[in-house]
mmCIF file of C-alpha atoms in Angstrom:
data_model
loop_
_atom_site.group_PDB
_atom_site.id
_atom_site.type_symbol
_atom_site.label_atom_id
_atom_site.label_comp_id
_atom_site.label_asym_id
_atom_site.label_seq_id
_atom_site.Cartn_x
_atom_site.Cartn_y
_atom_site.Cartn_z
ATOM 1 C CA VAL A 28 33.820 61.888 -4.527
ATOM 2 C CA ARG A 29 32.477 59.542 -7.141
ATOM 3 C CA ARG A 30 35.033 57.318 -6.853
ATOM 4 C CA ARG A 31 33.729 56.814 -2.890
ATOM 5 C CA GLN A 32 30.582 57.053 -3.926
ATOM 6 C CA ALA A 33 31.439 54.011 -6.448
ATOM 7 C CA ARG A 34 33.366 51.973 -3.832
ATOM 8 C CA PHE A 35 30.331 52.631 -1.025
ATOM 9 C CA ILE A 36 27.900 50.787 -3.871
ATOM 10 C CA SER A 37 30.521 47.758 -4.517
ATOM 11 C CA VAL A 38 31.160 47.012 -0.879
ATOM 12 C CA THR A 39 27.456 47.274 0.086
ATOM 13 C CA ALA A 40 26.304 45.288 -2.777
ATOM 14 C CA ALA A 41 29.055 42.620 -1.569
ATOM 15 C CA LYS A 42 27.993 42.650 1.598
ATOM 16 C CA PHE A 43 24.244 42.363 0.439
ATOM 17 C CA THR A 44 25.138 39.538 -1.601
ATOM 18 C CA ALA A 45 27.063 37.572 0.786
ATOM 19 C CA GLU A 46 24.410 38.426 3.674
ATOM 20 C CA GLN A 47 21.906 36.347 0.726
ATOM 21 C CA ARG A 48 24.197 33.272 0.597
ATOM 22 C CA SER A 49 24.713 33.126 3.723
ATOM 23 C CA GLU A 50 20.955 33.014 4.672
ATOM 24 C CA GLY A 51 20.698 30.924 1.109
ATOM 25 C CA GLN A 52 22.816 28.529 2.569
ATOM 26 C CA SER A 53 21.592 28.494 5.929
ATOM 27 C CA SER A 54 18.159 27.578 4.704
ATOM 28 C CA GLU A 55 19.392 24.603 2.831
ATOM 29 C CA ASN A 56 21.263 23.618 5.098
ATOM 30 C CA SER A 57 18.107 23.640 7.589
ATOM 31 C CA ALA A 58 16.191 21.550 4.885
ATOM 32 C CA LYS A 59 18.946 18.600 4.747
ATOM 33 C CA GLU A 60 18.481 18.388 8.104
ATOM 34 C CA ASP A 61 15.293 18.043 8.515
ATOM 35 C CA ALA A 62 15.257 15.735 5.776
ATOM 36 C CA GLN A 63 17.878 13.819 7.406
ATOM 37 C CA GLU A 64 16.230 14.017 10.829
ATOM 38 C CA ALA A 65 12.561 13.168 8.942
ATOM 39 C CA GLN A 66 14.538 9.756 7.294
ATOM 40 C CA TYR A 67 16.354 8.988 10.711
ATOM 41 C CA GLU A 68 12.933 8.776 12.687
ATOM 42 C CA HIS A 69 11.628 6.752 9.569
ATOM 43 C CA ASP A 70 14.452 4.048 9.810
ATOM 44 C CA ILE A 71 13.262 3.949 13.883
ATOM 45 C CA ARG A 72 9.774 3.508 13.234
ATOM 46 C CA GLN A 73 10.426 1.035 10.599
ATOM 47 C CA ARG A 74 13.022 -0.794 12.758
ATOM 48 C CA ILE A 75 10.550 -0.886 15.547
ATOM 49 C CA LEU A 76 7.827 -2.368 13.602
ATOM 50 C CA SER A 77 9.297 -5.046 11.968
ATOM 51 C CA ALA A 78 10.585 -6.193 15.280
ATOM 52 C CA SER A 79 7.136 -5.911 16.897
ATOM 53 C CA LEU A 80 5.936 -8.395 14.397
ATOM 54 C CA VAL A 81 7.870 -11.277 16.202
ATOM 55 C CA TYR A 82 5.511 -10.325 19.180
ATOM 56 C CA VAL A 83 2.181 -10.221 17.895
ATOM 57 C CA GLN A 84 1.509 -13.858 18.000
ATOM 58 C CA GLU A 85 1.625 -13.598 21.610
ATOM 59 C CA LEU A 86 0.769 -9.898 22.398
ATOM 60 C CA GLY A 87 -1.518 -9.072 19.745
ATOM 61 C CA TRP A 88 -1.698 -6.154 17.385
ATOM 62 C CA THR A 89 -1.025 -3.656 20.463
ATOM 63 C CA GLN A 90 1.006 -1.060 22.005
ATOM 64 C CA LYS A 91 2.762 -3.736 23.971
ATOM 65 C CA ALA A 92 4.007 -5.269 21.087
ATOM 66 C CA LEU A 93 5.473 -2.013 19.969
ATOM 67 C CA GLU A 94 7.041 -1.744 23.542
ATOM 68 C CA ALA A 95 8.264 -5.130 23.003
ATOM 69 C CA GLY A 96 9.701 -4.161 19.392
ATOM 70 C CA ALA A 97 11.425 -0.810 20.504
ATOM 71 C CA LYS A 98 13.112 -2.725 23.398
ATOM 72 C CA ASP A 99 14.556 -5.351 21.254
ATOM 73 C CA GLU A 100 16.053 -2.078 19.151
ATOM 74 C CA GLY A 101 17.473 -1.163 22.008
ATOM 75 C CA LEU A 102 15.259 2.186 22.164
ATOM 76 C CA PRO A 103 12.972 2.741 25.693
ATOM 77 C CA PRO A 104 9.808 1.820 25.631
ATOM 78 C CA ILE A 105 8.648 5.165 25.324
ATOM 79 C CA ALA A 106 9.527 4.897 21.827
ATOM 80 C CA HIS A 107 6.367 3.755 21.070
ATOM 81 C CA GLY A 108 4.826 6.960 21.728
ATOM 82 C CA MET A 109 5.992 7.396 17.535
ATOM 83 C CA PHE A 110 2.944 5.487 17.146
ATOM 84 C CA PRO A 111 0.101 7.448 18.404
ATOM 85 C CA ARG A 112 -2.661 5.119 16.299
ATOM 86 C CA GLY A 113 -0.992 2.451 18.554
ATOM 87 C CA GLY A 114 -1.886 -1.348 17.095
ATOM 88 C CA ALA A 115 -3.726 -0.337 13.739
ATOM 89 C CA GLU A 116 -0.208 1.509 12.321
ATOM 90 C CA LEU A 117 1.551 -1.995 13.248
ATOM 91 C CA VAL A 118 -1.369 -3.597 11.355
ATOM 92 C CA HIS A 119 -0.784 -0.904 8.367
ATOM 93 C CA TYR A 120 2.891 -1.933 8.282
ATOM 94 C CA PHE A 121 2.477 -5.494 8.157
ATOM 95 C CA TYR A 122 -0.372 -4.924 4.921
ATOM 96 C CA SER A 123 2.143 -2.693 2.949
ATOM 97 C CA LYS A 124 4.830 -4.797 3.928
ATOM 98 C CA SER A 125 2.974 -7.940 2.390
ATOM 99 C CA ASN A 126 2.161 -6.354 -0.394
ATOM 100 C CA GLU A 127 5.415 -4.678 -1.512
ATOM 101 C CA GLU A 128 6.479 -8.731 -0.960
ATOM 102 C CA LEU A 129 4.256 -10.115 -3.355
ATOM 103 C CA ALA A 130 4.416 -7.226 -5.970
ATOM 104 C CA GLU A 131 8.413 -8.627 -6.112
ATOM 105 C CA ILE A 132 7.253 -12.117 -6.366
ATOM 106 C CA LEU A 133 4.946 -11.043 -9.062
ATOM 107 C CA SER A 134 6.835 -9.152 -10.919
ATOM 108 C CA ALA A 135 9.531 -12.249 -11.048
ATOM 109 C CA ASP A 136 6.981 -14.673 -12.083
ATOM 110 C CA VAL A 137 6.111 -12.168 -15.377
ATOM 111 C CA LYS A 138 9.689 -12.371 -16.311
ATOM 112 C CA GLU A 139 10.136 -15.516 -15.819
ATOM 113 C CA ALA A 140 7.190 -16.245 -18.074
ATOM 114 C CA GLU A 141 8.614 -13.762 -20.914
ATOM 115 C CA ALA A 142 12.043 -15.134 -20.631
ATOM 116 C CA LYS A 143 10.393 -18.620 -21.276
ATOM 117 C CA GLY A 144 8.115 -17.033 -23.991
ATOM 118 C CA GLU A 145 5.263 -18.339 -22.483
ATOM 119 C CA LYS A 146 1.688 -16.577 -21.972
ATOM 120 C CA LEU A 147 -0.074 -16.336 -18.543
ATOM 121 C CA LYS A 148 -3.352 -17.145 -18.137
ATOM 122 C CA THR A 149 -5.185 -14.731 -16.797
ATOM 123 C CA GLN A 150 -7.120 -17.053 -13.969
ATOM 124 C CA THR A 151 -4.511 -19.035 -12.821
ATOM 125 C CA PHE A 152 -2.403 -15.706 -12.200
ATOM 126 C CA ILE A 153 -4.525 -14.092 -10.199
ATOM 127 C CA GLN A 154 -5.662 -17.369 -8.207
ATOM 128 C CA ASN A 155 -1.976 -18.127 -7.463
ATOM 129 C CA ALA A 156 -1.337 -14.230 -6.389
ATOM 130 C CA ILE A 157 -4.186 -14.261 -3.987
ATOM 131 C CA GLU A 158 -3.327 -17.616 -2.984
ATOM 132 C CA THR A 159 0.164 -15.718 -2.241
ATOM 133 C CA ARG A 160 -1.075 -13.033 -0.423
ATOM 134 C CA LEU A 161 -3.365 -14.503 1.830
ATOM 135 C CA ARG A 162 -0.370 -17.444 2.845
ATOM 136 C CA MET A 163 1.411 -14.102 4.146
ATOM 137 C CA ILE A 164 -1.430 -14.246 6.802
ATOM 138 C CA PHE A 165 -0.935 -17.598 8.180
ATOM 139 C CA PRO A 166 2.090 -17.140 10.985
ATOM 140 C CA TYR A 167 -1.039 -14.476 12.163
ATOM 141 C CA MET A 168 -4.399 -16.666 11.553
ATOM 142 C CA ASP A 169 -5.249 -16.836 15.186
ATOM 143 C CA ILE A 170 -4.914 -13.153 15.943
ATOM 144 C CA TRP A 171 -5.879 -11.979 12.372
ATOM 145 C CA PRO A 172 -9.506 -11.154 13.347
ATOM 146 C CA GLN A 173 -8.298 -8.981 15.729
ATOM 147 C CA ALA A 174 -6.175 -7.173 13.033
ATOM 148 C CA MET A 175 -9.584 -6.974 10.441
ATOM 149 C CA ALA A 176 -11.694 -5.265 13.202
ATOM 150 C CA ILE A 177 -9.054 -2.860 13.925
ATOM 151 C CA GLN A 178 -8.817 -1.974 9.920
ATOM 152 C CA ALA A 179 -12.773 -1.882 10.179
ATOM 153 C CA LEU A 180 -12.650 1.355 12.743
ATOM 154 C CA PRO A 181 -13.635 4.444 11.016
ATOM 155 C CA GLN A 182 -10.160 6.116 11.931
ATOM 156 C CA ASN A 183 -8.481 3.498 10.122
ATOM 157 C CA ALA A 184 -11.060 2.795 7.108
ATOM 158 C CA VAL A 185 -9.172 5.315 4.697
ATOM 159 C CA ASP A 186 -5.213 2.894 5.092
ATOM 160 C CA SER A 187 -7.626 -0.213 5.329
ATOM 161 C CA TRP A 188 -9.166 0.772 1.732
ATOM 162 C CA THR A 189 -5.994 2.274 0.411
ATOM 163 C CA ASN A 190 -3.783 -1.002 1.199
ATOM 164 C CA THR A 191 -6.670 -3.414 -0.331
ATOM 165 C CA LEU A 192 -7.085 -1.374 -3.452
ATOM 166 C CA ASN A 193 -3.468 -0.535 -3.793
ATOM 167 C CA LEU A 194 -3.089 -4.773 -3.479
ATOM 168 C CA MET A 195 -6.024 -5.297 -6.433
ATOM 169 C CA ASP A 196 -4.052 -2.950 -8.458
ATOM 170 C CA GLU A 197 -0.696 -4.671 -8.243
ATOM 171 C CA ILE A 198 -2.727 -7.972 -9.384
ATOM 172 C CA TRP A 199 -4.397 -6.916 -11.941
ATOM 173 C CA TYR A 200 -1.051 -5.062 -13.263
ATOM 174 C CA TYR A 201 1.027 -7.792 -13.398
ATOM 175 C CA ALA A 202 -1.863 -10.023 -14.873
ATOM 176 C CA GLY A 203 -1.375 -7.391 -17.950
ATOM 177 C CA ASP A 204 -4.248 -5.283 -17.340
ATOM 178 C CA ARG A 205 -3.668 -1.584 -18.498
ATOM 179 C CA SER A 206 -7.429 -0.660 -18.986
ATOM 180 C CA THR A 207 -8.232 2.976 -18.732
ATOM 181 C CA ASP A 208 -12.013 2.644 -19.195
ATOM 182 C CA PHE A 209 -14.711 2.271 -16.971
ATOM 183 C CA ASN A 210 -13.282 -1.594 -17.183
ATOM 184 C CA TRP A 211 -10.201 -0.416 -14.949
ATOM 185 C CA TYR A 212 -12.811 0.587 -11.736
ATOM 186 C CA THR A 213 -15.110 -2.801 -12.365
ATOM 187 C CA LYS A 214 -12.037 -4.950 -12.351
ATOM 188 C CA ARG A 215 -10.512 -4.138 -9.126
ATOM 189 C CA MET A 216 -13.711 -3.674 -7.556
ATOM 190 C CA THR A 217 -14.533 -6.871 -8.715
ATOM 191 C CA LEU A 218 -11.466 -8.527 -7.284
ATOM 192 C CA PHE A 219 -11.770 -6.577 -4.004
ATOM 193 C CA ALA A 220 -14.889 -8.588 -3.451
ATOM 194 C CA ILE A 221 -13.389 -11.610 -4.271
ATOM 195 C CA TYR A 222 -10.149 -11.328 -2.015
ATOM 196 C CA LYS A 223 -12.210 -10.371 1.129
ATOM 197 C CA SER A 224 -14.910 -13.296 1.183
ATOM 198 C CA THR A 225 -12.121 -15.278 0.671
ATOM 199 C CA GLU A 226 -9.978 -13.853 3.520
ATOM 200 C CA VAL A 227 -12.820 -14.037 5.876
ATOM 201 C CA TYR A 228 -13.633 -17.896 4.454
ATOM 202 C CA MET A 229 -10.181 -18.577 5.030
ATOM 203 C CA LEU A 230 -10.458 -17.711 9.132
ATOM 204 C CA GLN A 231 -13.306 -20.416 9.383
ATOM 205 C CA ASP A 232 -11.962 -22.974 7.407
ATOM 206 C CA LYS A 233 -10.869 -26.147 9.569
ATOM 207 C CA SER A 234 -9.331 -27.923 6.506
ATOM 208 C CA ALA A 235 -5.986 -29.296 5.625
ATOM 209 C CA ASP A 236 -3.827 -26.233 4.297
ATOM 210 C CA LYS A 237 -7.025 -24.493 4.037
ATOM 211 C CA GLU A 238 -7.841 -26.353 0.872
ATOM 212 C CA ASP A 239 -11.516 -25.563 0.717
ATOM 213 C CA THR A 240 -10.431 -21.835 0.998
ATOM 214 C CA TRP A 241 -8.646 -22.242 -2.110
ATOM 215 C CA ALA A 242 -11.513 -24.176 -3.910
ATOM 216 C CA PHE A 243 -14.287 -21.394 -2.477
ATOM 217 C CA LEU A 244 -11.776 -18.769 -4.367
ATOM 218 C CA ASN A 245 -11.386 -20.927 -7.839
ATOM 219 C CA ARG A 246 -15.185 -20.486 -7.330
ATOM 220 C CA ARG A 247 -15.728 -16.980 -6.647
ATOM 221 C CA LEU A 248 -12.746 -16.062 -9.685
ATOM 222 C CA LYS A 249 -14.983 -18.124 -12.458
ATOM 223 C CA ASP A 250 -17.151 -15.199 -11.801
ATOM 224 C CA LEU A 251 -14.834 -12.685 -13.317
ATOM 225 C CA GLU A 252 -15.543 -14.242 -16.659
ATOM 226 C CA ASN A 253 -18.876 -12.919 -16.512
ATOM 227 C CA ILE A 254 -16.819 -8.887 -16.085
ATOM 228 C CA ALA A 255 -17.049 -8.944 -20.037
ATOM 229 C CA ALA A 256 -20.762 -9.366 -20.171
ATOM 230 C CA ALA A 257 -21.487 -7.132 -17.244
ATOM 231 C CA LYS A 258 -18.933 -4.165 -18.954
ATOM 232 C CA LYS A 259 -21.050 -4.950 -22.492
ATOM 233 C CA SER A 260 -24.184 -4.274 -20.279
ATOM 234 C CA CYS A 261 -23.116 -1.361 -19.004
ATOM 235 C CA GLU A 262 -21.709 0.315 -22.677
ATOM 236 C CA GLN A 263 -25.561 -0.240 -23.589
ATOM 237 C CA ASN A 264 -26.932 1.875 -20.929
ATOM 238 C CA SER A 265 -27.000 5.771 -21.289
ATOM 239 C CA ASP A 266 -23.792 7.637 -21.414
ATOM 240 C CA VAL A 267 -25.115 10.171 -18.285
ATOM 241 C CA PHE A 268 -25.422 6.961 -16.065
ATOM 242 C CA LYS A 269 -21.896 5.237 -17.032
ATOM 243 C CA GLU A 270 -20.467 9.137 -16.350
ATOM 244 C CA ALA A 271 -22.131 9.097 -12.959
ATOM 245 C CA VAL A 272 -20.955 6.114 -11.759
ATOM 246 C CA LYS A 273 -17.278 6.505 -13.026
ATOM 247 C CA GLY A 274 -17.416 9.764 -11.052
ATOM 248 C CA PHE A 275 -18.133 8.484 -8.304
ATOM 249 C CA ALA A 276 -15.405 5.905 -8.590
ATOM 250 C CA VAL A 277 -12.997 8.749 -8.752
ATOM 251 C CA MET A 278 -14.450 10.718 -6.234
ATOM 252 C CA GLY A 279 -14.041 7.624 -3.867
ATOM 253 C CA ARG A 280 -10.928 6.767 -5.242
ATOM 254 C CA ASN A 281 -9.442 10.501 -4.631
ATOM 255 C CA VAL A 282 -10.979 10.432 -1.125
ATOM 256 C CA LEU A 283 -9.377 7.657 0.065
ATOM 257 C CA GLY A 284 -5.868 9.185 -1.601
ATOM 258 C CA PHE A 285 -5.446 5.487 -3.979
ATOM 259 C CA ASN A 286 -4.060 6.434 -7.221
ATOM 260 C CA SER A 287 -2.600 3.712 -9.394
ATOM 261 C CA ARG A 288 0.782 4.091 -10.347
ATOM 262 C CA ASP A 289 1.581 5.675 -13.897
ATOM 263 C CA ARG A 290 1.593 2.449 -15.693
#
């Protein structure tokens, strides 16, 4: 009887273990399938967005451009339904893609300077970085005001701010800034203002190769020399004031979903 009981328990335990293993494998397979499906959809979206940029000059930052891009990729026009925010997602893609391209350029510049034993001049480096980034807009200059208007809409504000703040963070990082104090916020918000004002100026500039824009940028960047003085002035204020301002900056950064990379 004991042997039969032991055998029954053993068989039951083995069956239960097998069922658990089967369920675990099924769950694991399901997770892999979900991940593969998500990656597949992501890849299709990237293909459509990339192909759609070709049509932006003609069709603007619109659903029509996305439909044309989908068609070029051999997908039905209905595929543009993968972009519920329409042209806003196309603008976001272009902005993020351009930021990534600039980061690669800046990284290469820094490595080249280090290899030569040269020390980069911060203001010159930043000016070249902003000019390089703004030149990426040149192919879409005529319709960039539409992109800016789309970014300014309330429902797109978070993506817009996040993209621009990420850009500022990349520029300052490769310029050698590793600050973690109040100065971190000051520098990025100051550069944010300079970038945006130069972008607006560029759209109205009729000079050859936007020479007036780069002169305007140079003048604005000279204001950065006052950052140290501004910081010193802040330090002379009460700690309560400094902590309050920093608290608002942190809150705003978190609300926007913007986080600097782990340097």
